[in-house]
Amino acid sequence: LIHEGHAAILKVGPGRDDDSAAAFQQFRRGVTRADGSHELSLLQDLEQKQKVLGFLVDFAQNRRSHRRQVSSVVSILLKDSKWQEAAKESGVLQQLPDEPLPDTPSKPETEKVSDAKPERSDSSAAGAALLAFHELEEMHFECQVEAADALSRFAQGVGLLVQWQQEELKKIDALEPKLPMLQLLCQAHHFFPYQRDQIFHLLQELLQSSALDSWRIAAQGDFEVSTYLGNLRMVDPLSAESSPEHHYRSSDEEEEPHRHGELKVRWMWQDAGRGYGGVIGAGLAKLNPTRWSQILRVEDIIADLQEYLDGPSAHRPVRLEVRGSFGRKRIEAKSVAEAVQRLMEEQDA
């Protein structure tokens, strides 16, 4: 992808906006994928570095919505000394609008070459990871294309901290909420193939670093997440008895006391996600907390569903989660009318 994206950028002519966007996205995917892997060395040998940097600046000036992505790409390129030299010689990065970029370091004449590890700014790595996390939180941890850049920056920040500044991992360990983030990472691992390796390594760091135990605990406490990550051999999945298809008590969420006969319910469309990933997409949609309604009294949910009886969604399948003194159970209904009927039966039971 790196060489293909690089070639595409060099072929872009003036005024060809569509070609510019396609070339940038191809190059960005290659650079992001290479970051943190052995492929990063491929960037050193790319020719016409100043022309590529000039393209990135022009693209950022003309595409305001892509400026953060351009900044992320340039930040990765500047990890290499040859790209740093090209940036300093051209001076073109001074024209890059809005998004701040890391300064290209200048080597003092008296500095001696050593084998010491390069210095990493723990504060900037932690800050970048925290900022990316909160951006994802503002997106409600939705699995959308716009989340890819923030996911990449979060992965880069965590990776730097794990490798160079483990004492700063306490900031990552303290982040909340963890479960929606883990749900998003599972979805992104499935739906974003170009980012899959980076997400896989991020999950490994979050779940296998001793300084990040709370992330592993959060992952192991949720059935769908632990099942998905169990298939990746990262955590031990919950037992079958913990399946959401069975009655259960949540181990990490205190239920409010139920009076005799009182029921609480939440619901979602059972076919949510099928338009984006088929049956697997529908299964992963359950991981997204924003897919579910609020938890309300059964009569309120019945009233809510009845509003759909005469509309175009009347025949959509519905998934219900009923909570009572028995714990919880899931109900699958083939239509809104059936969901209403099943809830009425639960109410009368």
Short mmCIF file of C-alpha atoms in Angstrom, two decimals:
data_model
loop_
_atom_site.label_atom_id
_atom_site.label_comp_id
_atom_site.label_asym_id
_atom_site.label_seq_id
_atom_site.Cartn_x
_atom_site.Cartn_y
_atom_site.Cartn_z
CA LEU A 1 0.00 0.00 0.00
CA ILE A 2 2.84 2.41 0.73
CA HIS A 3 4.35 2.16 -2.76
CA GLU A 4 0.93 2.22 -4.44
CA GLY A 5 -0.14 5.30 -2.50
CA HIS A 6 3.22 6.99 -3.16
CA ALA A 7 2.92 6.34 -6.90
CA ALA A 8 -0.65 7.62 -6.91
CA ILE A 9 0.39 10.89 -5.25
CA LEU A 10 3.16 11.49 -7.81
CA LYS A 11 0.67 10.96 -10.65
CA VAL A 12 -1.88 13.49 -9.39
CA GLY A 13 -2.11 16.52 -11.62
CA PRO A 14 -3.32 20.05 -10.76
CA GLY A 15 -7.05 20.43 -10.28
CA ARG A 16 -7.76 16.71 -9.98
CA ASP A 17 -9.49 16.73 -6.61
CA ASP A 18 -10.97 13.25 -6.85
CA ASP A 19 -7.59 11.76 -7.72
CA SER A 20 -6.03 13.68 -4.81
CA ALA A 21 -8.48 12.27 -2.28
CA ALA A 22 -8.06 8.70 -3.51
CA ALA A 23 -4.26 8.99 -3.59
CA PHE A 24 -4.12 10.48 -0.09
CA GLN A 25 -6.33 7.80 1.44
CA GLN A 26 -4.29 5.04 -0.20
CA PHE A 27 -1.02 6.56 1.02
CA ARG A 28 -2.47 7.22 4.50
CA ARG A 29 -3.59 3.61 4.89
CA GLY A 30 -0.15 2.38 3.90
CA VAL A 31 1.68 4.74 6.26
CA THR A 32 -0.68 4.03 9.19
CA ARG A 33 -0.41 0.30 8.66
CA ALA A 34 3.38 0.51 8.50
CA ASP A 35 3.68 2.54 11.70
CA GLY A 36 4.99 0.37 14.50
CA SER A 37 5.93 -2.50 12.18
CA HIS A 38 8.93 -3.48 10.09
CA GLU A 39 7.23 -1.91 7.06
CA LEU A 40 8.04 1.54 8.44
CA SER A 41 11.54 1.17 7.00
CA LEU A 42 9.97 1.20 3.51
CA LEU A 43 9.29 4.91 3.95
CA GLN A 44 13.02 5.72 3.93
CA ASP A 45 13.47 4.70 0.30
CA LEU A 46 10.52 6.56 -1.19
CA GLU A 47 11.66 9.09 -3.78
CA GLN A 48 10.64 12.75 -4.25
CA LYS A 49 9.92 13.24 -0.56
CA GLN A 50 9.61 17.02 -0.92
CA LYS A 51 6.98 16.61 -3.63
CA VAL A 52 5.00 14.23 -1.40
CA LEU A 53 5.18 16.68 1.51
CA GLY A 54 4.07 19.47 -0.80
CA PHE A 55 1.11 17.36 -1.90
CA LEU A 56 0.14 16.75 1.73
CA VAL A 57 0.24 20.46 2.54
CA ASP A 58 -1.84 21.37 -0.54
CA PHE A 59 -4.32 18.62 0.29
CA ALA A 60 -4.69 19.86 3.87
CA GLN A 61 -5.23 23.43 2.67
CA ASN A 62 -7.97 22.36 0.25
CA ARG A 63 -9.62 19.69 2.43
CA ARG A 64 -10.19 21.14 5.87
CA SER A 65 -11.98 18.01 7.11
CA HIS A 66 -8.84 15.95 6.39
CA ARG A 67 -6.31 18.15 8.20
CA ARG A 68 -6.10 15.94 11.29
CA GLN A 69 -5.48 12.90 9.07
CA VAL A 70 -2.75 14.77 7.16
CA SER A 71 -1.14 15.77 10.45
CA SER A 72 -1.16 12.15 11.61
CA VAL A 73 0.48 10.97 8.37
CA VAL A 74 3.17 13.66 8.52
CA SER A 75 3.88 12.85 12.17
CA ILE A 76 4.61 9.27 11.20
CA LEU A 77 6.80 10.31 8.26
CA LEU A 78 8.85 12.61 10.49
CA LYS A 79 9.92 9.70 12.64
CA ASP A 80 12.44 8.99 9.86
CA SER A 81 15.52 11.20 9.58
CA LYS A 82 15.39 11.36 5.76
CA TRP A 83 11.87 12.75 5.85
CA GLN A 84 12.97 15.21 8.52
CA GLU A 85 15.74 16.44 6.22
CA ALA A 86 13.32 16.77 3.29
CA ALA A 87 10.90 18.75 5.47
CA LYS A 88 13.62 21.12 6.68
CA GLU A 89 15.03 21.69 3.19
CA SER A 90 11.65 22.45 1.64
CA GLY A 91 10.17 24.40 4.55
CA VAL A 92 6.81 23.38 3.16
CA LEU A 93 5.41 22.14 6.47
CA GLN A 94 5.27 25.69 7.78
CA GLN A 95 2.34 26.14 5.39
CA LEU A 96 0.36 23.30 6.93
CA PRO A 97 -2.77 24.88 8.46
CA ASP A 98 -4.31 24.42 11.90
CA GLU A 99 -3.01 21.05 13.04
CA PRO A 100 0.31 21.35 14.93
CA LEU A 101 3.10 19.04 13.88
CA PRO A 102 6.12 17.83 15.81
CA ASP A 103 9.14 20.02 15.35
CA THR A 104 11.83 18.51 13.16
CA PRO A 105 14.80 18.16 15.48
CA SER A 106 18.07 19.82 14.68
CA LYS A 107 21.22 17.96 15.68
CA PRO A 108 23.82 20.06 17.53
CA GLU A 109 27.24 20.02 15.91
CA THR A 110 28.80 18.62 19.08
CA GLU A 111 26.30 15.75 19.37
CA LYS A 112 27.87 12.34 19.07
CA VAL A 113 26.17 9.38 17.46
CA SER A 114 25.30 6.75 20.04
CA ASP A 115 23.39 3.52 20.30
CA ALA A 116 21.09 4.91 23.00
CA LYS A 117 17.34 4.57 22.54
CA PRO A 118 15.75 7.67 21.02
CA GLU A 119 13.97 9.90 23.47
CA ARG A 120 10.19 9.69 23.49
CA SER A 121 7.92 12.27 25.04
CA ASP A 122 5.79 10.37 27.50
CA SER A 123 3.57 13.40 28.04
CA SER A 124 2.89 13.81 24.32
CA ALA A 125 2.26 10.09 23.82
CA ALA A 126 -0.09 9.91 26.79
CA GLY A 127 -1.73 13.17 25.77
CA ALA A 128 -2.28 11.95 22.22
CA ALA A 129 -3.83 8.71 23.46
CA LEU A 130 -6.11 10.51 25.94
CA LEU A 131 -7.21 13.03 23.31
CA ALA A 132 -7.99 10.26 20.82
CA PHE A 133 -9.98 8.34 23.46
CA HIS A 134 -12.11 11.37 24.29
CA GLU A 135 -12.71 12.04 20.58
CA LEU A 136 -14.03 8.48 20.26
CA GLU A 137 -16.16 9.08 23.35
CA GLU A 138 -17.65 12.16 21.65
CA MET A 139 -18.53 9.88 18.71
CA HIS A 140 -20.32 7.64 21.26
CA PHE A 141 -17.82 4.90 20.39
CA GLU A 142 -19.70 4.29 17.13
CA CYS A 143 -17.94 2.08 14.60
CA GLN A 144 -17.73 4.54 11.71
CA VAL A 145 -15.13 5.53 9.17
CA GLU A 146 -14.55 8.82 10.97
CA ALA A 147 -13.34 6.87 14.02
CA ALA A 148 -10.43 5.25 12.16
CA ASP A 149 -8.03 8.17 12.58
CA ALA A 150 -8.67 8.53 16.32
CA LEU A 151 -8.28 4.76 16.75
CA SER A 152 -4.94 4.94 14.97
CA ARG A 153 -3.71 7.77 17.20
CA PHE A 154 -4.88 5.97 20.32
CA ALA A 155 -3.02 2.84 19.21
CA GLN A 156 0.14 4.82 18.47
CA GLY A 157 0.06 6.57 21.84
CA VAL A 158 -0.51 3.37 23.81
CA GLY A 159 2.20 1.60 21.79
CA LEU A 160 4.76 4.28 22.62
CA LEU A 161 3.89 4.16 26.31
CA VAL A 162 4.14 0.37 26.46
CA GLN A 163 7.53 0.46 24.75
CA TRP A 164 9.13 3.50 26.34
CA GLN A 165 7.22 4.93 29.30
CA GLN A 166 5.31 2.22 31.15
CA GLU A 167 4.93 4.38 34.24
CA GLU A 168 2.57 6.57 32.18
CA LEU A 169 0.26 3.62 31.50
CA LYS A 170 -1.60 4.43 34.71
CA LYS A 171 -3.33 7.18 32.73
CA ILE A 172 -4.57 4.64 30.19
CA ASP A 173 -5.56 2.22 32.95
CA ALA A 174 -7.71 4.94 34.54
CA LEU A 175 -9.69 5.71 31.38
CA GLU A 176 -13.44 5.20 31.55
CA PRO A 177 -15.69 3.91 30.13
CA LYS A 178 -13.69 0.88 29.03
CA LEU A 179 -16.41 -1.48 27.83
CA PRO A 180 -17.74 0.73 24.98
CA MET A 181 -14.14 1.25 23.83
CA LEU A 182 -13.48 -2.50 23.84
CA GLN A 183 -16.72 -3.03 21.95
CA LEU A 184 -15.60 -0.49 19.35
CA LEU A 185 -12.20 -2.19 19.02
CA CYS A 186 -13.89 -5.55 18.39
CA GLN A 187 -16.06 -3.98 15.72
CA ALA A 188 -13.16 -2.11 14.12
CA HIS A 189 -11.04 -5.28 14.08
CA HIS A 190 -13.80 -6.98 12.12
CA PHE A 191 -14.92 -4.16 9.82
CA PHE A 192 -11.66 -2.27 9.10
CA PRO A 193 -9.35 -4.80 7.40
CA TYR A 194 -6.72 -2.16 6.56
CA GLN A 195 -6.45 -1.35 10.27
CA ARG A 196 -6.81 -4.90 11.59
CA ASP A 197 -3.14 -5.47 12.44
CA GLN A 198 -2.89 -2.21 14.34
CA ILE A 199 -6.10 -2.92 16.28
CA PHE A 200 -4.88 -6.46 17.04
CA HIS A 201 -1.62 -5.15 18.51
CA LEU A 202 -3.50 -2.49 20.49
CA LEU A 203 -5.78 -5.13 21.99
CA GLN A 204 -2.76 -7.23 22.90
CA GLU A 205 -1.20 -4.26 24.71
CA LEU A 206 -4.41 -3.37 26.55
CA LEU A 207 -5.18 -6.93 27.61
CA GLN A 208 -1.73 -8.37 28.26
CA SER A 209 0.17 -5.50 29.89
CA SER A 210 0.43 -5.97 33.64
CA ALA A 211 -0.06 -2.23 34.14
CA LEU A 212 -3.45 -2.38 32.37
CA ASP A 213 -5.21 -5.09 34.38
CA SER A 214 -8.48 -3.15 34.52
CA TRP A 215 -8.85 -3.42 30.73
CA ARG A 216 -8.57 -7.20 30.89
CA ILE A 217 -11.08 -7.34 33.73
CA ALA A 218 -13.54 -5.21 31.75
CA ALA A 219 -13.14 -7.45 28.69
CA GLN A 220 -13.64 -10.65 30.68
CA GLY A 221 -16.78 -9.29 32.32
CA ASP A 222 -18.80 -9.00 29.09
CA PHE A 223 -20.07 -12.04 27.20
CA GLU A 224 -19.92 -10.73 23.62
CA VAL A 225 -16.54 -8.99 24.05
CA SER A 226 -14.93 -11.93 25.84
CA THR A 227 -16.26 -14.32 23.19
CA TYR A 228 -14.85 -12.24 20.33
CA LEU A 229 -11.51 -11.74 22.07
CA GLY A 230 -11.49 -15.39 23.13
CA ASN A 231 -11.55 -16.33 19.45
CA LEU A 232 -8.44 -14.17 19.08
CA ARG A 233 -6.89 -16.05 22.04
CA MET A 234 -6.54 -12.87 24.08
CA VAL A 235 -8.86 -13.58 27.01
CA ASP A 236 -10.77 -16.55 28.39
CA PRO A 237 -14.38 -16.29 27.18
CA LEU A 238 -17.20 -16.46 29.70
CA SER A 239 -18.84 -19.84 30.21
CA ALA A 240 -21.94 -20.78 28.24
CA GLU A 241 -24.07 -20.21 31.33
CA SER A 242 -23.15 -16.53 31.09
CA SER A 243 -24.62 -16.25 27.59
CA PRO A 244 -27.09 -13.38 27.16
CA GLU A 245 -29.57 -15.99 25.94
CA HIS A 246 -29.72 -17.33 29.52
CA HIS A 247 -31.01 -15.70 32.67
CA TYR A 248 -28.11 -14.12 34.51
CA ARG A 249 -27.01 -11.65 37.08
CA SER A 250 -24.41 -9.15 35.94
CA SER A 251 -21.19 -9.47 37.93
CA ASP A 252 -20.09 -5.90 37.31
CA GLU A 253 -23.40 -4.02 37.43
CA GLU A 254 -25.56 -3.81 40.50
CA GLU A 255 -29.25 -4.28 39.83
CA GLU A 256 -31.58 -1.94 41.65
CA PRO A 257 -33.90 -3.82 44.03
CA HIS A 258 -37.02 -5.11 42.27
CA ARG A 259 -40.38 -5.01 43.90
CA HIS A 260 -42.49 -8.12 43.39
CA GLY A 261 -43.71 -8.24 39.79
CA GLU A 262 -41.72 -5.19 38.65
CA LEU A 263 -40.01 -5.54 35.28
CA LYS A 264 -37.51 -3.32 33.48
CA VAL A 265 -36.88 -3.69 29.74
CA ARG A 266 -34.66 -2.37 26.98
CA TRP A 267 -34.93 -3.15 23.26
CA MET A 268 -33.16 -2.84 19.91
CA TRP A 269 -33.83 -3.77 16.30
CA GLN A 270 -32.68 -7.35 15.86
CA ASP A 271 -31.53 -6.68 12.27
CA ALA A 272 -29.30 -3.75 13.31
CA GLY A 273 -25.93 -4.09 11.60
CA ARG A 274 -27.04 -6.48 8.84
CA GLY A 275 -26.53 -3.76 6.26
CA TYR A 276 -22.88 -3.56 7.31
CA GLY A 277 -21.39 -6.99 7.64
CA GLY A 278 -24.28 -9.44 7.28
CA VAL A 279 -25.04 -11.83 10.10
CA ILE A 280 -21.70 -11.12 11.79
CA GLY A 281 -22.45 -7.41 11.62
CA ALA A 282 -25.80 -7.99 13.31
CA GLY A 283 -24.07 -9.92 16.07
CA LEU A 284 -21.51 -7.18 16.61
CA ALA A 285 -24.26 -4.57 16.65
CA LYS A 286 -25.24 -5.94 20.06
CA LEU A 287 -21.87 -4.72 21.32
CA ASN A 288 -22.83 -1.12 20.63
CA PRO A 289 -24.62 0.39 23.66
CA THR A 290 -26.14 3.16 21.50
CA ARG A 291 -28.14 0.52 19.60
CA TRP A 292 -30.23 -0.17 22.71
CA SER A 293 -33.08 1.86 24.12
CA GLN A 294 -33.08 3.19 27.65
CA ILE A 295 -33.96 0.73 30.42
CA LEU A 296 -37.58 1.54 31.28
CA ARG A 297 -40.62 -0.01 32.90
CA VAL A 298 -42.28 -2.66 30.76
CA GLU A 299 -45.40 -0.54 30.18
CA ASP A 300 -43.23 2.33 28.89
CA ILE A 301 -41.41 0.05 26.45
CA ILE A 302 -44.74 -1.37 25.25
CA ALA A 303 -45.98 2.17 24.59
CA ASP A 304 -42.73 2.97 22.80
CA LEU A 305 -42.98 -0.08 20.52
CA GLN A 306 -46.67 0.51 19.78
CA GLU A 307 -45.70 3.72 18.01
CA TYR A 308 -44.05 1.57 15.32
CA LEU A 309 -47.05 -0.71 14.72
CA ASP A 310 -48.46 1.34 11.85
CA GLY A 311 -45.15 2.44 10.37
CA PRO A 312 -42.63 0.99 7.88
CA SER A 313 -40.69 -0.71 10.69
CA ALA A 314 -43.67 -2.73 11.93
CA HIS A 315 -42.32 -5.97 10.47
CA ARG A 316 -38.72 -5.56 11.62
CA PRO A 317 -37.49 -8.14 14.16
CA VAL A 318 -36.97 -6.91 17.71
CA ARG A 319 -34.59 -8.02 20.45
CA LEU A 320 -35.74 -7.51 24.04
CA GLU A 321 -33.84 -7.72 27.31
CA VAL A 322 -36.16 -8.21 30.28
CA ARG A 323 -34.88 -7.59 33.81
CA GLY A 324 -36.70 -8.69 36.93
CA SER A 325 -36.24 -10.42 40.27
CA PHE A 326 -35.08 -13.50 38.32
CA GLY A 327 -32.16 -11.61 36.74
CA ARG A 328 -32.22 -11.00 32.99
CA LYS A 329 -33.30 -12.80 29.86
CA ARG A 330 -33.35 -12.09 26.15
CA ILE A 331 -36.41 -12.45 23.89
CA GLU A 332 -36.28 -12.48 20.09
CA ALA A 333 -39.47 -11.34 18.30
CA LYS A 334 -40.11 -11.49 14.56
CA SER A 335 -42.06 -8.22 14.48
CA VAL A 336 -43.03 -5.26 16.58
CA ALA A 337 -46.48 -6.74 17.22
CA GLU A 338 -44.94 -9.98 18.48
CA ALA A 339 -42.57 -8.04 20.73
CA VAL A 340 -45.50 -6.16 22.26
CA GLN A 341 -47.38 -9.43 22.76
CA ARG A 342 -44.37 -11.11 24.40
CA LEU A 343 -43.95 -8.20 26.79
CA MET A 344 -47.60 -8.32 27.73
CA GLU A 345 -47.20 -12.02 28.49
CA GLU A 346 -44.15 -11.24 30.65
CA GLN A 347 -46.15 -8.57 32.42
CA ASP A 348 -48.97 -11.01 33.21
CA ALA A 349 -46.69 -13.88 34.25
#
